[in-house]
Amino acid sequence: MEKQHNLSKNQKIIFDLIDKSPEPLKAYSILFNVQKKGINAPLQVYRALDKLVEIGKIHKIESRNAFIACQNSSCQISKATAFSICESCEKVSEISNTKLSKYLSNFADQAGMKYSKYNLEFFGLCKKCKSK
Amino acid sequence: MEKQHNLSKNQKIIFDLIDKSPEPLKAYSILFNVQKKGINAPLQVYRALDKLVEIGKIHKIESRNAFIACQNSSCQISKATAFSICESCEKVSEISNTKLSKYLSNFADQAGMKYSKYNLEFFGLCKKCKSK
DNA sequence: TTGTAAATGTTATATTATTACATTGTGTTA
DNA sequence: TAACACAATGTAATAATATAACATTTACAA
């Protein structure tokens, strides 16, 4: 059974904001957006983000320093993530593909080492931008 | 035939430093190390880093904001990169595995889109750290 | 030799993230 | 319910990472 994480006040405010957003949000843009709700300092945002990442409710898009809500209910704990990123409009989508995740989880490097955690970011043009 | 890139003075200084380093280097640590050679400002470092990344001589480890020399002579142009990162000692190795790169280059997402560029970072414990 | 693109130099500033310390809330268990 | 432990919060200061704007110089091809 899945561990239930009751989000705290700040965590909930920040998760809701990210979850509603159609695009990844940056920490200081989050800060700006939640100041009316009493969250005044960067650290309050970063602490909530850290926790939300830890429990898998959001992911960090490393190449963009931005955060999106997890779209894949089954990766709430896993840190095995894959995204596609449009280099033109910056649209980001989480990829959930069983074959891909199996392939990567089973991948063994030169020394035979396996890694259960990974982050994969694909870059290119999304359909919309490609057809322009 | 491969395009020859003659590195400029600053590019060469910074590439040599990164290339000699056994571990990824951060921009401001590079800055500190090259000040005796007349590179005084962050922007001088970032400009050289940008160029070196662009021509494939170095790669950025996104999750660490650090840079390593390319270990794979065949990816001088390609932006398709994969690394293993030890979460204990922070050792980073570039993975060059034809099957993996083919698999990822041919991967098609939910919408059938393919992406020639990607960055993959695996996380775990290296052999040394595992056996401790 | 002159035009152009790349690279450099310098100052200032923007953006992203953490340290340190004090306090408050929440849930467990004695 | 009291006492404890741990998570979360609040606040100020600062560290670390990265870019903007502008002036100048270098490299090299037309």
XYZ file of C-alpha atoms (C1' of nucleotides) in Angstrom:
324
model
C 0.000 0.000 0.000
C 1.131 3.455 -0.916
C 2.301 5.690 1.897
C -0.028 8.632 2.266
C 1.656 11.982 2.443
C -0.457 14.667 4.000
C 0.909 17.835 2.573
C 1.516 20.672 4.969
C 0.081 24.132 4.375
C 2.984 25.509 2.346
C 3.504 22.258 0.499
C -0.129 22.202 -0.531
C -0.166 25.825 -1.698
C 2.921 25.245 -3.805
C 1.893 21.876 -5.138
C -1.499 23.219 -6.196
C 0.146 26.062 -8.061
C 2.515 23.732 -9.918
C -0.205 21.190 -10.563
C -2.465 23.789 -12.187
C 0.299 25.206 -14.337
C 0.491 24.114 -17.972
C 4.230 24.673 -17.944
C 7.136 24.123 -15.586
C 7.458 26.795 -12.922
C 10.644 28.295 -11.565
C 11.217 28.772 -7.887
C 11.115 32.549 -7.867
C 8.077 32.654 -10.096
C 6.414 30.371 -7.575
C 7.536 32.687 -4.795
C 6.025 35.664 -6.575
C 2.757 33.805 -7.055
C 2.343 32.688 -3.458
C 3.278 35.882 -1.684
C -0.370 36.787 -1.382
C -0.818 33.560 0.533
C 1.774 34.473 3.123
C 4.833 32.708 1.768
C 7.419 35.446 1.762
C 10.871 33.929 1.531
C 12.730 31.823 -1.029
C 13.594 29.277 1.604
C 9.946 28.557 2.269
C 9.520 27.770 -1.406
C 12.674 25.666 -1.682
C 11.786 23.650 1.392
C 8.383 22.800 0.008
C 9.893 21.990 -3.389
C 12.497 19.704 -1.819
C 9.834 17.793 0.042
C 7.526 17.535 -2.960
C 10.375 16.238 -5.102
C 11.339 13.777 -2.383
C 7.869 12.261 -2.217
C 7.511 12.270 -5.985
C 4.622 14.742 -6.315
C 6.706 16.987 -8.534
C 9.852 16.643 -10.627
C 12.636 19.067 -11.328
C 13.490 19.690 -14.957
C 17.218 19.976 -14.423
C 18.093 21.667 -17.675
C 15.530 24.382 -16.980
C 15.678 24.769 -13.204
C 11.937 24.398 -13.164
C 9.347 22.138 -11.605
C 6.330 20.245 -12.923
C 3.738 18.053 -11.262
C 4.163 14.329 -11.705
C 1.844 13.095 -14.444
C 2.418 9.480 -13.704
C 0.667 8.245 -10.590
C 2.869 5.185 -10.485
C 6.134 7.057 -10.053
C 5.239 8.645 -6.744
C 8.239 7.110 -5.112
C 10.480 6.273 -8.010
C 13.074 8.752 -9.123
C 13.183 7.327 -12.605
C 11.976 10.128 -14.823
C 11.878 11.012 -18.499
C 10.749 14.168 -20.241
C 10.499 15.650 -23.683
C 11.305 19.320 -23.990
C 10.529 21.546 -26.951
C 13.475 23.829 -27.572
C 11.268 26.367 -29.272
C 8.174 26.806 -27.081
C 9.658 25.141 -23.982
C 6.709 22.813 -23.596
C 7.637 19.904 -21.339
C 5.889 16.544 -21.177
C 6.565 13.684 -18.865
C 7.106 10.444 -20.708
C 5.653 7.340 -19.170
C 6.618 4.392 -21.233
C 7.004 1.014 -19.647
C 9.449 -0.270 -22.224
C 11.691 2.752 -21.823
C 11.674 2.617 -18.043
C 12.362 -1.103 -18.058
C 15.157 -0.656 -20.551
C 16.785 2.058 -18.466
C 16.282 0.358 -15.116
C 17.944 -2.743 -16.487
C 20.710 -0.916 -18.251
C 24.176 -1.921 -17.046
C 27.138 0.386 -17.626
C 30.674 -0.500 -18.737
C 31.435 -1.951 -15.310
C 28.182 -3.856 -15.137
C 26.655 -1.427 -12.650
C 22.906 -0.878 -12.617
C 21.152 2.268 -11.516
C 17.585 2.409 -10.342
C 17.421 6.168 -10.468
C 17.812 8.210 -13.565
C 16.668 11.368 -15.234
C 16.332 11.583 -18.988
C 15.593 14.751 -20.903
C 14.884 14.635 -24.635
C 15.202 17.829 -26.668
C 13.653 18.717 -29.978
C 10.702 20.470 -31.522
C 7.160 19.634 -30.534
C 4.633 18.971 -33.278
C 3.258 22.491 -33.219
C 6.648 24.115 -33.506
C 7.837 21.665 -36.113
C 5.004 22.537 -38.461
C 5.684 26.269 -38.287
C 35.371 15.038 -42.393
C 35.200 16.480 -38.925
C 35.136 20.228 -38.619
C 38.274 21.421 -36.896
C 37.735 23.817 -34.077
C 40.759 25.855 -33.191
C 40.184 26.822 -29.640
C 40.788 30.410 -28.709
C 43.073 31.359 -25.856
C 40.439 31.377 -23.123
C 38.721 28.328 -24.517
C 41.992 26.414 -24.488
C 42.912 27.421 -20.956
C 39.520 26.361 -19.683
C 39.304 23.189 -21.721
C 42.738 22.070 -20.534
C 41.747 22.601 -16.934
C 38.542 20.597 -17.310
C 40.257 17.910 -19.342
C 42.908 17.340 -16.675
C 40.402 17.228 -13.866
C 39.354 13.807 -12.560
C 35.993 15.246 -11.563
C 33.433 17.674 -12.944
C 34.321 21.303 -12.349
C 31.968 24.115 -11.473
C 32.121 27.458 -13.219
C 33.318 29.469 -10.255
C 35.881 26.873 -9.310
C 37.173 27.159 -12.868
C 37.203 30.930 -12.518
C 39.241 30.686 -9.341
C 41.702 28.345 -11.037
C 42.296 30.469 -14.110
C 42.615 33.865 -12.502
C 46.376 33.523 -12.504
C 46.137 33.168 -16.273
C 44.337 36.459 -16.681
C 40.733 35.338 -16.817
C 39.101 37.560 -14.271
C 35.368 37.584 -14.783
C 32.585 34.978 -14.634
C 31.415 35.939 -18.087
C 34.752 35.020 -19.605
C 34.380 31.568 -18.113
C 30.758 31.140 -19.125
C 31.457 32.207 -22.670
C 34.212 29.668 -23.051
C 32.057 26.994 -21.423
C 29.149 27.754 -23.767
C 31.370 27.418 -26.789
C 33.030 24.236 -25.564
C 29.628 22.684 -24.885
C 28.400 23.785 -28.303
C 31.251 22.094 -30.128
C 31.043 18.999 -27.939
C 34.439 19.229 -26.223
C 32.800 19.297 -22.822
C 29.417 18.387 -21.379
C 27.401 19.952 -18.623
C 26.229 17.664 -15.846
C 22.882 19.353 -15.359
C 22.064 17.929 -11.969
C 25.380 19.175 -10.608
C 25.933 22.413 -12.525
C 29.353 21.141 -13.422
C 31.352 20.400 -16.533
C 33.446 17.457 -17.714
C 35.495 16.846 -20.820
C 33.938 14.622 -23.445
C 35.346 11.110 -23.146
C 33.864 9.939 -26.359
C 35.633 11.211 -29.433
C 32.674 10.286 -31.600
C 30.220 12.609 -29.872
C 32.058 15.812 -30.677
C 29.036 17.185 -32.390
C 26.202 15.139 -31.037
C 24.294 16.367 -28.053
C 23.233 12.885 -27.085
C 24.859 12.246 -23.734
C 24.637 9.767 -20.890
C 26.375 9.726 -17.527
C 26.523 7.709 -14.353
C 26.801 9.666 -11.147
C 27.748 8.274 -7.758
C 25.544 9.860 -5.119
C 28.146 9.210 -2.456
C 31.517 10.264 -3.887
C 30.084 12.290 -6.780
C 32.227 10.477 -9.316
C 30.834 10.997 -12.809
C 31.506 8.810 -15.833
C 30.377 9.329 -19.359
C 28.630 6.308 -20.769
C 29.326 5.458 -24.352
C 27.224 2.553 -25.342
C 26.085 2.125 -28.884
C 23.001 0.116 -28.010
C 21.866 2.706 -25.502
C 22.422 5.613 -27.845
C 20.672 3.845 -30.676
C 17.785 2.934 -28.416
C 17.373 6.512 -27.253
C 17.851 8.099 -30.653
C 15.163 5.863 -32.052
C 12.815 6.247 -29.138
C 9.445 7.707 -30.112
C 7.242 9.326 -27.505
C 3.462 9.024 -27.008
C 2.869 11.207 -30.051
C 5.404 9.364 -32.180
C 7.922 12.174 -31.930
C 11.630 11.387 -32.087
C 14.396 13.401 -30.515
C 17.983 13.351 -31.628
C 19.237 15.215 -28.609
C 18.977 13.958 -25.091
C 20.744 13.969 -21.788
C 20.543 11.006 -19.461
C 21.884 10.956 -15.924
C 21.937 7.728 -13.930
C 22.275 7.894 -10.153
C 23.503 5.272 -7.749
C 26.569 4.127 -5.877
C 29.804 3.412 -7.677
C 31.574 0.129 -6.980
C 33.920 1.641 -4.427
C 31.167 3.297 -2.460
C 28.934 0.269 -2.681
C 31.513 -1.975 -1.054
C 32.035 0.330 1.928
C 42.563 45.949 -46.915
C 38.611 45.894 -45.480
C 34.508 43.764 -43.904
C 32.561 40.524 -40.753
C 32.124 37.241 -37.231
C 34.154 35.569 -33.187
C 36.342 36.439 -29.109
C 37.746 39.380 -25.342
C 37.488 42.691 -21.387
C 34.888 45.034 -17.790
C 31.159 46.481 -14.797
C 26.979 45.677 -13.081
C 23.171 42.906 -12.072
C 19.869 39.030 -12.356
C 18.708 34.437 -10.981
C 19.018 30.337 -8.277
C 19.858 28.284 -3.856
C 21.580 27.667 0.997
C 23.163 28.755 6.009
C 21.992 29.859 10.458
C 19.015 30.461 14.049
C 14.585 30.878 16.497
C 9.888 29.242 16.809
C 5.634 26.631 16.054
C 2.848 22.651 14.785
C 1.785 17.586 14.769
C 1.581 13.142 16.066
C 3.118 9.437 19.170
C 3.599 7.228 23.459
C 4.458 7.126 28.420
C -2.715 14.691 29.135
C 2.182 15.616 29.418
C 6.282 15.152 27.445
C 8.986 14.088 23.696
C 10.609 14.012 18.993
C 10.367 15.362 14.509
C 8.572 17.997 10.768
C 7.443 22.326 9.270
C 7.545 27.321 9.556
C 9.414 32.176 9.796
C 13.039 35.529 9.002
C 17.391 37.612 7.760
C 21.473 37.260 5.585
C 24.371 35.538 2.126
C 26.318 32.153 -1.186
C 26.434 30.243 -5.718
C 25.168 30.311 -10.460
C 24.414 32.922 -14.640
C 23.407 36.868 -17.852
C 22.905 41.872 -19.763
C 24.996 45.693 -21.769
C 28.574 47.945 -23.847
C 33.282 48.839 -25.671
C 37.200 46.871 -27.893
C 40.249 43.584 -30.207
C 41.452 39.534 -32.952
C 41.098 36.181 -36.784
C 40.405 35.378 -41.186
C 38.070 35.230 -45.558
C 36.491 38.147 -49.673
